[in-house]
Coordinates of N, CA, C and O in Angstrom, one line a residue:
X1 N 0.8 -1.3 0.0 CA 0.0 0.0 -0.1 C 0.9 1.3 -0.1 O 0.5 2.1 -0.7
X2 N 1.9 1.3 0.8 CA 2.8 2.4 0.9 C 3.5 2.6 -0.4 O 3.6 3.8 -0.9
X3 N 3.9 1.6 -1.1 CA 4.6 1.6 -2.3 C 3.6 2.2 -3.5 O 4.0 3.1 -4.3
X4 N 2.3 1.9 -3.4 CA 1.4 2.3 -4.4 C 1.2 3.8 -4.2 O 1.0 4.5 -5.0
X5 N 1.0 4.2 -2.9 CA 0.8 5.7 -2.4 C 2.1 6.4 -3.0 O 1.9 7.6 -3.5
X6 N 3.3 6.0 -2.8 CA 4.4 6.7 -3.2 C 4.5 6.8 -4.7 O 5.0 7.8 -5.2
X7 N 4.2 5.8 -5.5 CA 4.1 5.9 -6.8 C 3.0 6.8 -7.4 O 3.3 7.6 -8.3
X8 N 1.9 6.8 -6.7 CA 0.9 7.8 -7.2 C 1.3 9.2 -6.8 O 1.1 10.1 -7.7
X9 N 2.0 9.5 -5.7 CA 2.5 10.8 -5.4 C 3.6 11.2 -6.5 O 3.6 12.4 -6.9
X10 N 4.2 10.4 -6.8 CA 5.3 10.7 -7.9 C 4.7 11.0 -9.3 O 5.1 11.9 -9.9
X11 N 3.6 10.3 -9.7 CA 2.9 10.6 -10.8 C 2.3 11.9 -10.8 O 2.4 12.8 -11.6
X12 N 1.8 12.3 -9.7 CA 1.2 13.6 -9.5 C 2.2 14.8 -9.5 O 2.1 15.8 -10.0
X13 N 3.4 14.5 -8.9 CA 4.5 15.5 -9.0 C 5.1 15.5 -10.3 O 5.5 16.6 -10.7
X14 N 5.1 14.5 -11.0 CA 5.6 14.5 -12.4 C 4.7 15.3 -13.3 O 5.4 15.8 -14.3
X15 N 3.5 15.3 -13.1 CA 2.6 16.0 -14.0 C 2.6 17.5 -13.6 O 2.0 18.3 -14.4
X16 N 3.0 18.0 -12.5 CA 3.0 19.3 -12.1 C 4.3 20.0 -12.7 O 5.4 19.7 -12.6
X17 N 3.9 21.0 -13.5 CA 5.0 21.7 -14.2 C 5.8 22.7 -13.3 O 6.9 23.1 -13.7
X18 N 5.4 22.9 -12.0 CA 6.1 23.8 -11.1 C 7.2 23.0 -10.5 O 8.1 23.7 -9.9
X19 N 7.1 21.8 -10.3 CA 8.1 20.9 -9.7 C 9.3 20.9 -10.5 O 9.3 20.5 -11.7
X20 N 10.5 21.4 -9.9 CA 11.7 21.3 -10.7 C 12.8 20.7 -10.0 O 13.5 21.2 -9.1
X21 N 13.1 19.4 -10.2 CA 14.0 18.7 -9.5 C 14.4 17.5 -10.4 O 13.6 17.0 -11.2
X22 N 15.7 17.1 -10.3 CA 16.1 15.8 -11.0 C 15.2 14.6 -10.4 O 15.2 14.5 -9.3
X23 N 14.8 13.8 -11.3 CA 14.2 12.5 -10.8 C 14.9 11.3 -11.4 O 15.3 11.3 -12.5
X24 N 15.3 10.4 -10.6 CA 16.1 9.2 -10.9 C 15.1 8.0 -10.8 O 14.4 7.9 -9.9
X25 N 15.5 7.0 -11.8 CA 14.6 5.8 -11.8 C 15.6 4.6 -11.7 O 16.6 4.6 -12.4
X26 N 15.4 3.7 -11.0 CA 16.1 2.4 -10.9 C 15.2 1.2 -10.5 O 14.1 1.4 -10.0
X27 N 15.7 -0.1 -10.8 CA 15.0 -1.2 -10.5 C 15.8 -1.9 -9.5 O 17.0 -2.2 -9.7
X28 N 15.2 -2.4 -8.4 CA 15.9 -3.2 -7.4 C 16.1 -4.6 -7.7 O 15.6 -5.1 -8.7
X29 N 16.5 -5.5 -6.8 CA 16.9 -6.8 -7.1 C 15.6 -7.6 -7.3 O 15.6 -8.7 -8.0
X30 N 14.5 -7.2 -6.7 CA 13.2 -8.0 -6.9 C 12.5 -7.5 -8.2 O 11.4 -7.9 -8.4
X31 N 13.1 -6.5 -8.8 CA 12.4 -6.1 -10.2 C 11.4 -4.9 -9.9 O 10.7 -4.6 -10.7
X32 N 11.3 -4.3 -8.7 CA 10.4 -3.3 -8.3 C 11.1 -1.8 -8.9 O 12.2 -1.7 -8.6
X33 N 10.3 -1.1 -9.5 CA 10.8 0.1 -10.0 C 10.7 1.3 -9.0 O 9.6 1.2 -8.3
X34 N 11.7 2.0 -8.7 CA 11.6 3.1 -7.8 C 12.1 4.5 -8.5 O 12.7 4.4 -9.4
X35 N 11.6 5.4 -7.8 CA 12.0 6.8 -8.3 C 12.4 7.6 -7.1 O 11.9 7.4 -5.9
X36 N 13.3 8.5 -7.3 CA 13.8 9.3 -6.1 C 14.5 10.6 -6.7 O 14.7 10.7 -7.9
X37 N 14.6 11.5 -5.8 CA 15.2 12.8 -6.2 C 16.8 12.7 -5.9 O 17.5 13.6 -6.1
X38 N 17.2 11.5 -5.3 CA 18.5 11.2 -5.0 C 19.2 10.3 -5.9 O 18.5 9.3 -6.2
X39 N 20.4 10.4 -6.4 CA 21.0 9.4 -7.2 C 21.4 8.2 -6.5 O 21.8 8.3 -5.4
X40 N 21.1 6.9 -7.1 CA 21.3 5.7 -6.5 C 22.3 4.9 -7.5 O 21.9 5.1 -8.8
X41 N 23.3 4.2 -7.2 CA 24.0 3.4 -8.2 C 23.1 2.6 -9.1 O 22.3 2.0 -8.7
X42 N 23.4 2.8 -10.5 CA 22.5 2.0 -11.4 C 21.3 2.9 -11.8 O 20.4 2.3 -12.6
X43 N 21.1 4.1 -11.3 CA 19.8 4.8 -11.5 C 20.0 5.6 -12.9 O 21.0 5.8 -13.3
X44 N 18.9 6.0 -13.5 CA 18.8 6.7 -14.7 C 18.0 8.0 -14.5 O 17.0 8.0 -13.9
X45 N 18.5 9.1 -15.0 CA 17.8 10.4 -15.0 C 16.5 10.4 -15.9 O 16.7 10.0 -17.1
X46 N 15.3 10.6 -15.4 CA 14.1 10.6 -16.2 C 13.5 11.9 -16.4 O 12.7 12.3 -17.2
X47 N 13.9 12.8 -15.4 CA 13.6 14.3 -15.6 C 14.8 15.1 -14.9 O 15.2 14.7 -13.9
X48 N 15.0 16.1 -15.6 CA 16.1 17.0 -15.1 C 15.7 18.5 -15.2 O 14.9 18.8 -16.0
X49 N 16.5 19.2 -14.3 CA 16.2 20.7 -14.3 C 17.1 21.4 -15.3 O 17.1 22.5 -15.5
X50 N 18.1 20.6 -16.0 CA 19.1 21.2 -16.8 C 18.4 21.7 -18.1 O 17.5 21.0 -18.7
X51 N 18.7 22.9 -18.6 CA 18.2 23.3 -19.9 C 18.9 22.7 -21.1 O 20.2 22.5 -21.0
X52 N 18.2 22.6 -22.2 CA 18.8 21.9 -23.4 C 19.9 22.9 -23.9 O 19.5 24.1 -23.9
X53 N 20.9 22.5 -24.5 CA 21.9 23.4 -25.2 C 22.0 22.9 -26.6 O 21.8 21.7 -26.9
X54 N 22.4 23.9 -27.4 CA 22.7 23.4 -28.8 C 24.2 22.9 -28.9 O 24.8 22.8 -28.0
X55 N 24.5 22.6 -30.1 CA 25.9 22.0 -30.4 C 27.0 22.9 -29.9 O 28.1 22.4 -29.5
X56 N 26.9 24.2 -29.9 CA 27.9 25.1 -29.7 C 28.0 25.2 -28.1 O 29.1 25.8 -27.5
X57 N 27.1 24.8 -27.4 CA 27.2 24.7 -25.8 C 26.4 25.9 -25.3 O 26.2 26.0 -24.1
X58 N 25.9 26.8 -26.1 CA 25.1 28.0 -25.8 C 23.7 27.5 -25.6 O 23.2 26.7 -26.2
X59 N 23.1 28.2 -24.5 CA 21.7 28.0 -24.2 C 20.7 28.5 -25.3 O 21.1 29.5 -26.0
X60 N 19.6 27.9 -25.6 CA 18.8 28.5 -26.6 C 18.4 30.0 -26.4 O 18.3 30.3 -25.1
X61 N 18.3 30.8 -27.3 CA 18.1 32.2 -27.1 C 16.6 32.5 -26.9 O 16.2 33.5 -26.3
X62 N 15.7 31.7 -27.4 CA 14.3 32.0 -27.3 C 13.8 31.3 -26.0 O 13.9 30.1 -25.9
X63 N 13.0 32.1 -25.2 CA 12.3 31.4 -24.1 C 11.2 30.5 -24.4 O 10.8 29.7 -23.8
X64 N 10.6 30.9 -25.7 CA 9.4 30.1 -26.1 C 10.0 28.6 -26.5 O 9.4 27.6 -26.3
X65 N 11.2 28.6 -27.1 CA 11.8 27.3 -27.4 C 12.0 26.5 -26.2 O 11.8 25.3 -26.1
X66 N 12.6 27.2 -25.1 CA 12.9 26.5 -23.8 C 11.6 25.9 -23.2 O 11.5 24.8 -22.8
X67 N 10.5 26.8 -23.1 CA 9.3 26.4 -22.7 C 8.6 25.3 -23.4 O 8.1 24.3 -22.7
X68 N 8.8 25.3 -24.7 CA 8.2 24.2 -25.5 C 9.0 22.9 -25.3 O 8.3 21.8 -25.2
X69 N 10.2 23.0 -25.2 CA 11.1 21.7 -24.9 C 10.8 21.2 -23.5 O 10.8 20.0 -23.3
X70 N 10.6 22.2 -22.5 CA 10.3 21.6 -21.3 C 8.9 21.0 -21.1 O 8.8 20.0 -20.5
X71 N 7.9 21.5 -21.8 CA 6.7 20.9 -21.9 C 6.7 19.5 -22.5 O 6.0 18.5 -22.1
X72 N 7.3 19.4 -23.6 CA 7.6 18.1 -24.3 C 8.3 17.1 -23.5 O 7.9 15.9 -23.4
X73 N 9.2 17.6 -22.8 CA 10.1 16.7 -21.9 C 9.2 16.2 -20.7 O 9.2 15.2 -20.3
X74 N 8.5 17.3 -20.2 CA 7.5 16.8 -19.1 C 6.4 15.8 -19.5 O 6.1 15.0 -18.7
X75 N 6.0 16.1 -20.6 CA 4.9 15.1 -21.2 C 5.5 13.7 -21.4 O 4.9 12.7 -21.1
X76 N 6.7 13.7 -21.9 CA 7.4 12.5 -22.1 C 7.6 11.7 -20.9 O 7.4 10.5 -20.6
X77 N 8.0 12.5 -19.9 CA 8.4 11.9 -18.6 C 7.1 11.5 -17.9 O 7.2 10.4 -17.2
X78 N 6.0 12.2 -17.9 CA 4.8 11.8 -17.4 C 4.4 10.6 -18.0 O 3.8 9.6 -17.3
X79 N 4.4 10.3 -19.4 CA 4.0 9.1 -20.0 C 4.8 8.0 -19.5 O 4.3 6.8 -19.2
X80 N 6.1 8.2 -19.3 CA 7.1 7.1 -18.9 C 6.7 6.7 -17.4 O 6.6 5.5 -17.1
X81 N 6.4 7.6 -16.6 CA 6.0 7.4 -15.2 C 4.7 6.6 -15.1 O 4.5 5.5 -14.5
X82 N 3.7 7.1 -16.0 CA 2.4 6.4 -16.1 C 2.5 4.8 -16.5 O 2.0 4.0 -16.1
X83 N 3.4 4.6 -17.6 CA 3.7 3.3 -18.1 C 4.3 2.4 -16.9 O 4.0 1.3 -16.7
X84 N 5.2 3.0 -16.3 CA 5.9 2.3 -15.2 C 4.9 2.0 -14.0 O 5.0 0.8 -13.4
X85 N 4.0 2.9 -13.7 CA 3.0 2.7 -12.7 C 2.1 1.6 -13.2 O 1.8 0.8 -12.3
X86 N 1.7 1.6 -14.4 CA 0.8 0.5 -14.9 C 1.5 -0.9 -14.8 O 0.9 -1.8 -14.4
X87 N 2.8 -0.9 -15.2 CA 3.5 -2.1 -15.1 C 3.5 -2.7 -13.6 O 3.4 -3.9 -13.4
X88 N 3.8 -1.8 -12.7 CA 4.0 -2.1 -11.4 C 2.6 -2.5 -10.9 O 2.5 -3.5 -10.1
X89 N 1.5 -2.0 -11.2 CA 0.3 -2.3 -10.8 C -0.1 -3.8 -11.4 O -0.7 -4.6 -10.6
X90 N 0.1 -4.0 -12.5 CA 0.0 -5.3 -13.2 C 0.7 -6.4 -12.5 O 0.3 -7.5 -12.3
X91 N 1.9 -6.1 -12.2 CA 2.9 -7.0 -11.6 C 2.3 -7.4 -10.1 O 2.2 -8.5 -9.7
X92 N 1.8 -6.3 -9.4 CA 1.3 -6.5 -7.9 C -0.1 -7.3 -8.1 O -0.3 -8.3 -7.3
X93 N -0.9 -7.1 -9.1 CA -2.1 -7.7 -9.4 C -1.9 -9.2 -9.6 O -2.4 -10.1 -9.1
X94 N -0.9 -9.5 -10.5 CA -0.5 -10.9 -10.9 C 0.0 -11.6 -9.6 O -0.5 -12.7 -9.5
X95 N 0.8 -11.1 -8.9 CA 1.3 -11.6 -7.7 C 0.2 -11.9 -6.7 O 0.1 -13.0 -6.0
X96 N -0.7 -10.9 -6.5 CA -1.8 -11.2 -5.5 C -2.7 -12.3 -6.0 O -3.1 -13.1 -5.1
X97 N -3.0 -12.3 -7.2 CA -3.9 -13.4 -7.7 C -3.4 -14.7 -7.5 O -3.9 -15.7 -7.1
X98 N -2.1 -14.8 -7.8 CA -1.4 -16.1 -7.6 C -1.3 -16.6 -6.2 O -1.7 -17.8 -5.9
X99 N -1.1 -15.6 -5.3 CA -1.1 -16.0 -3.9 C -2.5 -16.5 -3.5 O -2.5 -17.3 -2.7
X100 N -3.5 -15.6 -3.9 CA -4.8 -16.0 -3.5 C -5.2 -17.4 -4.0 O -5.8 -18.2 -3.2
X101 N -5.0 -17.7 -5.2 CA -5.4 -19.0 -5.9 C -4.6 -20.1 -5.1 O -5.3 -21.2 -4.9
X102 N -3.3 -20.0 -4.9 CA -2.7 -20.9 -4.2 C -3.3 -21.2 -2.8 O -3.3 -22.3 -2.2
X103 N -3.7 -20.1 -2.1 CA -4.1 -20.1 -0.7 C -5.5 -20.8 -0.6 O -5.7 -21.7 0.3
X104 N -6.3 -20.6 -1.6 CA -7.7 -21.2 -1.5 C -7.6 -22.6 -2.2 O -8.5 -23.5 -1.8
X105 N -6.7 -23.1 -3.0 CA -6.5 -24.4 -3.5 C -5.8 -25.3 -2.6 O -6.1 -26.6 -2.7
X106 N -5.1 -24.8 -1.6 CA -4.4 -25.6 -0.8 C -5.2 -26.0 0.5 O -5.9 -25.3 1.0
X107 N -5.1 -27.3 0.9 CA -5.7 -27.7 2.1 C -5.0 -27.1 3.3 O -5.7 -26.7 4.2
X108 N -3.7 -27.1 3.4 CA -3.0 -26.7 4.5 C -2.1 -25.6 3.9 O -1.4 -25.6 2.9
X109 N -2.1 -24.5 4.7 CA -1.3 -23.3 4.4 C -0.1 -23.2 5.5 O -0.3 -23.5 6.6
X110 N 1.1 -22.9 4.9 CA 2.2 -22.8 5.8 C 3.0 -21.6 5.7 O 2.8 -20.8 4.7
X111 N 3.8 -21.1 6.5 CA 4.7 -20.1 6.4 C 6.0 -20.6 6.8 O 6.2 -21.7 7.4
X112 N 7.0 -20.0 6.2 CA 8.4 -20.4 6.5 C 8.9 -19.9 7.9 O 8.9 -18.7 8.1
X113 N 9.5 -20.8 8.6 CA 10.1 -20.4 9.9 C 11.4 -19.8 9.7 O 11.9 -19.6 8.6
X114 N 12.1 -19.5 11.0 CA 13.5 -18.8 10.7 C 14.4 -19.7 10.2 O 15.3 -19.3 9.5
X115 N 14.3 -21.0 10.4 CA 15.2 -22.0 9.8 C 14.9 -22.4 8.4 O 15.6 -23.5 8.0
X116 N 13.9 -21.8 7.9 CA 13.4 -22.3 6.6 C 12.5 -23.4 6.5 O 12.1 -23.9 5.5
X117 N 12.1 -23.9 7.7 CA 11.2 -25.0 7.7 C 9.7 -24.5 7.6 O 9.5 -23.4 8.1
X118 N 8.9 -25.4 7.2 CA 7.6 -25.1 7.1 C 6.7 -25.1 8.5 O 7.0 -26.1 9.2
X119 N 6.1 -24.0 8.8 CA 5.2 -24.1 10.0 C 3.8 -24.0 9.5 O 3.4 -22.9 8.9
X120 N 3.1 -25.1 9.7 CA 1.7 -25.1 9.1 C 0.7 -24.2 10.1 O 0.8 -24.3 11.3
X121 N -0.1 -23.5 9.4 CA -1.1 -22.7 10.1 C -2.3 -23.5 10.6 O -2.6 -24.6 9.9
X122 N -2.9 -23.1 11.7 CA -4.2 -23.6 12.2 C -5.2 -23.3 11.1 O -5.1 -22.4 10.3
X123 N -6.5 -23.9 11.2 CA -7.4 -23.6 10.2 C -7.9 -22.2 10.4 O -8.1 -21.5 9.4
X124 N -8.0 -21.7 11.7 CA -8.4 -20.3 11.8 C -7.3 -19.2 11.2 O -7.7 -18.3 10.5
X125 N -6.1 -19.7 11.4 CA -4.9 -18.8 10.9 C -5.0 -18.9 9.3 O -4.8 -17.9 8.6
X126 N -5.3 -20.0 8.7 CA -5.3 -20.3 7.3 C -6.5 -19.4 6.7 O -6.4 -18.8 5.7
X127 N -7.7 -19.5 7.4 CA -8.8 -18.7 6.9 C -8.4 -17.3 6.9 O -8.9 -16.5 6.0
X128 N -7.9 -16.7 8.0 CA -7.5 -15.3 8.1 C -6.6 -15.0 6.9 O -6.7 -13.9 6.4
X129 N -5.6 -15.9 6.6 CA -4.6 -15.7 5.6 C -5.3 -15.6 4.2 O -5.0 -14.8 3.4
X130 N -6.2 -16.5 4.0 CA -7.0 -16.5 2.7 C -7.8 -15.2 2.6 O -7.9 -14.7 1.5
X131 N -8.4 -14.8 3.7 CA -9.2 -13.6 3.6 C -8.2 -12.3 3.3 O -8.7 -11.5 2.6
X132 N -7.1 -12.3 3.9 CA -6.2 -11.3 3.7 C -5.8 -11.2 2.2 O -5.6 -10.3 1.6
X133 N -5.5 -12.5 1.8 CA -5.1 -12.6 0.3 C -6.3 -12.2 -0.7 O -6.0 -11.5 -1.7
X134 N -7.5 -12.5 -0.2 CA -8.6 -12.0 -1.1 C -8.7 -10.5 -1.0 O -8.8 -9.8 -2.1
X135 N -8.4 -9.9 0.1 CA -8.4 -8.4 0.1 C -7.4 -7.7 -0.6 O -7.5 -6.7 -1.3
X136 N -6.3 -8.4 -0.6 CA -5.0 -7.9 -1.4 C -5.4 -8.0 -2.9 O -5.0 -7.0 -3.7
X137 N -6.0 -9.0 -3.4 CA -6.4 -9.1 -4.8 C -7.4 -8.0 -5.1 O -7.4 -7.4 -6.2
X138 N -8.4 -7.9 -4.2 CA -9.4 -6.8 -4.4 C -8.7 -5.4 -4.6 O -9.2 -4.7 -5.4
X139 N -7.8 -5.2 -3.7 CA -7.2 -3.8 -3.7 C -6.2 -3.7 -4.9 O -6.2 -2.6 -5.6
X140 N -5.5 -4.6 -5.3 CA -4.5 -4.6 -6.3 C -5.2 -4.6 -7.7 O -4.7 -4.0 -8.6
X141 N -6.3 -5.5 -7.9 CA -6.8 -5.7 -9.2 C -8.1 -5.1 -9.3 O -8.6 -4.8 -10.5
X142 N -8.9 -4.8 -8.3 CA -10.2 -4.3 -8.5 C -11.3 -5.3 -8.3 O -12.4 -5.0 -8.0
X143 N -11.0 -6.6 -8.6 CA -12.0 -7.7 -8.5 C -11.2 -8.9 -8.2 O -10.1 -9.1 -8.4
X144 N -11.9 -10.0 -7.5 CA -11.4 -11.1 -7.2 C -11.8 -12.3 -8.2 O -12.9 -12.3 -8.5
X145 N -10.7 -13.0 -8.7 CA -11.1 -14.0 -9.7 C -12.1 -15.2 -9.0 O -11.9 -15.4 -7.8
X146 N -12.9 -15.7 -9.8 CA -13.8 -16.8 -9.4 C -13.1 -18.1 -9.2 O -12.2 -18.4 -10.1
X147 N -13.2 -18.8 -8.0 CA -12.5 -20.1 -7.9 C -13.5 -21.2 -8.2 O -14.6 -21.3 -7.6
X148 N -13.0 -22.1 -9.0 CA -13.8 -23.3 -9.3 C -13.1 -24.5 -8.8 O -12.1 -24.9 -9.3
X149 N -13.7 -25.2 -7.8 CA -13.0 -26.3 -7.2 C -12.7 -27.5 -8.1 O -11.6 -28.1 -7.9
X150 N -13.5 -27.6 -9.1 CA -13.1 -28.8 -10.1 C -12.2 -28.4 -11.1 O -11.7 -29.3 -11.8
X151 N -11.7 -27.1 -11.2 CA -10.7 -26.7 -12.2 C -9.3 -27.1 -11.5 O -9.1 -26.9 -10.4
X152 N -8.5 -27.8 -12.4 CA -7.2 -28.1 -12.0 C -6.3 -27.0 -11.6 O -6.3 -25.8 -12.3
X153 N -5.5 -27.1 -10.6 CA -4.5 -26.0 -10.3 C -3.3 -26.2 -11.1 O -2.8 -27.2 -11.3
X154 N -2.8 -25.1 -11.8 CA -1.7 -25.1 -12.6 C -0.4 -25.5 -11.8 O -0.3 -25.1 -10.7
X155 N 0.4 -26.3 -12.5 CA 1.6 -26.8 -11.8 C 2.6 -25.6 -11.7 O 2.7 -24.9 -12.7
X156 N 3.3 -25.5 -10.8 CA 4.3 -24.4 -10.7 C 5.5 -24.6 -11.6 O 5.7 -25.7 -11.7
X157 N 6.0 -23.6 -12.3 CA 7.0 -23.7 -13.2 C 8.2 -23.5 -12.5 O 8.5 -22.7 -11.6
X158 N 9.3 -24.4 -12.9 CA 10.6 -24.2 -12.0 C 11.3 -23.0 -12.6 O 11.2 -22.5 -13.7
X159 N 12.1 -22.5 -11.7 CA 12.9 -21.3 -12.0 C 14.2 -21.9 -12.6 O 14.9 -22.6 -12.1
X160 N 14.5 -21.4 -13.9 CA 15.7 -21.7 -14.5 C 16.9 -21.5 -13.9 O 17.0 -20.5 -13.2
X161 N 17.9 -22.3 -14.1 CA 19.2 -22.1 -13.4 C 19.9 -21.0 -14.2 O 19.8 -21.0 -15.4
X162 N 20.6 -20.2 -13.6 CA 21.4 -19.1 -14.3 C 22.6 -19.7 -15.1 O 23.1 -20.8 -14.7
X163 N 22.7 -19.3 -16.3 CA 23.8 -19.7 -17.1 C 25.2 -19.2 -16.5 O 25.3 -18.0 -16.5
X164 N 26.0 -20.1 -16.3 CA 27.3 -19.7 -15.7 C 28.5 -20.2 -16.6 O 28.5 -21.4 -16.9
X165 N 29.3 -19.4 -16.9 CA 30.6 -19.9 -17.6 C 31.5 -20.5 -16.7 O 32.0 -19.7 -15.8
X166 N 31.8 -21.8 -16.7 CA 32.6 -22.4 -15.7 C 34.0 -21.8 -15.7 O 34.6 -21.8 -14.6
X167 N 34.4 -21.4 -16.7 CA 35.9 -20.7 -16.6 C 36.0 -19.5 -15.8 O 36.9 -19.2 -15.1
X168 N 34.9 -18.8 -15.9 CA 34.7 -17.5 -15.1 C 34.4 -17.8 -13.6 O 34.7 -17.0 -12.8
X169 N 33.7 -18.9 -13.4 CA 33.2 -19.2 -12.1 C 34.2 -19.8 -11.1 O 34.0 -19.8 -9.9
X170 N 35.3 -20.3 -11.7 CA 36.4 -20.9 -10.9 C 37.4 -19.9 -10.4 O 37.6 -18.9 -11.2
X171 N 37.8 -20.1 -9.3 CA 38.9 -19.1 -8.7 C 40.2 -19.5 -9.4 O 40.5 -20.7 -9.6
X172 N 40.9 -18.6 -9.6 CA 42.4 -18.8 -10.2 C 43.5 -18.6 -9.2 O 43.5 -18.1 -8.2

């Protein structure tokens, strides 16, 4: 929820033409897109306060050209932010649906303990977990998918092993 609010606030700030600050975009290890006004290693500038310069290094002489370039840049940045927000929302919706479908299709629900071992929930805890999963889908997607008990549950797909060059992986 906090991530969604921060992304929404960023979209609103990006559409406001009075806001003048550099905006950096980066993707973390989990694939989540982040925006910030501070540079982070690996980040890319999506909006800057720098004025465009011509080939000679001089600033454009016309204020109208600068204003037009700023508006075009702001519109392009706004579209990019909106596309990123839509991708993030789709990803969250997909994750929430997957979690919900697994929770309602499973007889026993578990959580991982500190040692990585499965700790099975009681029926009451499992029901509360399923209800929270349903609410998460409702919030992320707007509607909850219908569950049909006679429909087979799709098999989980294995995560492919990363391709490693043995020559580079060995120590010398």
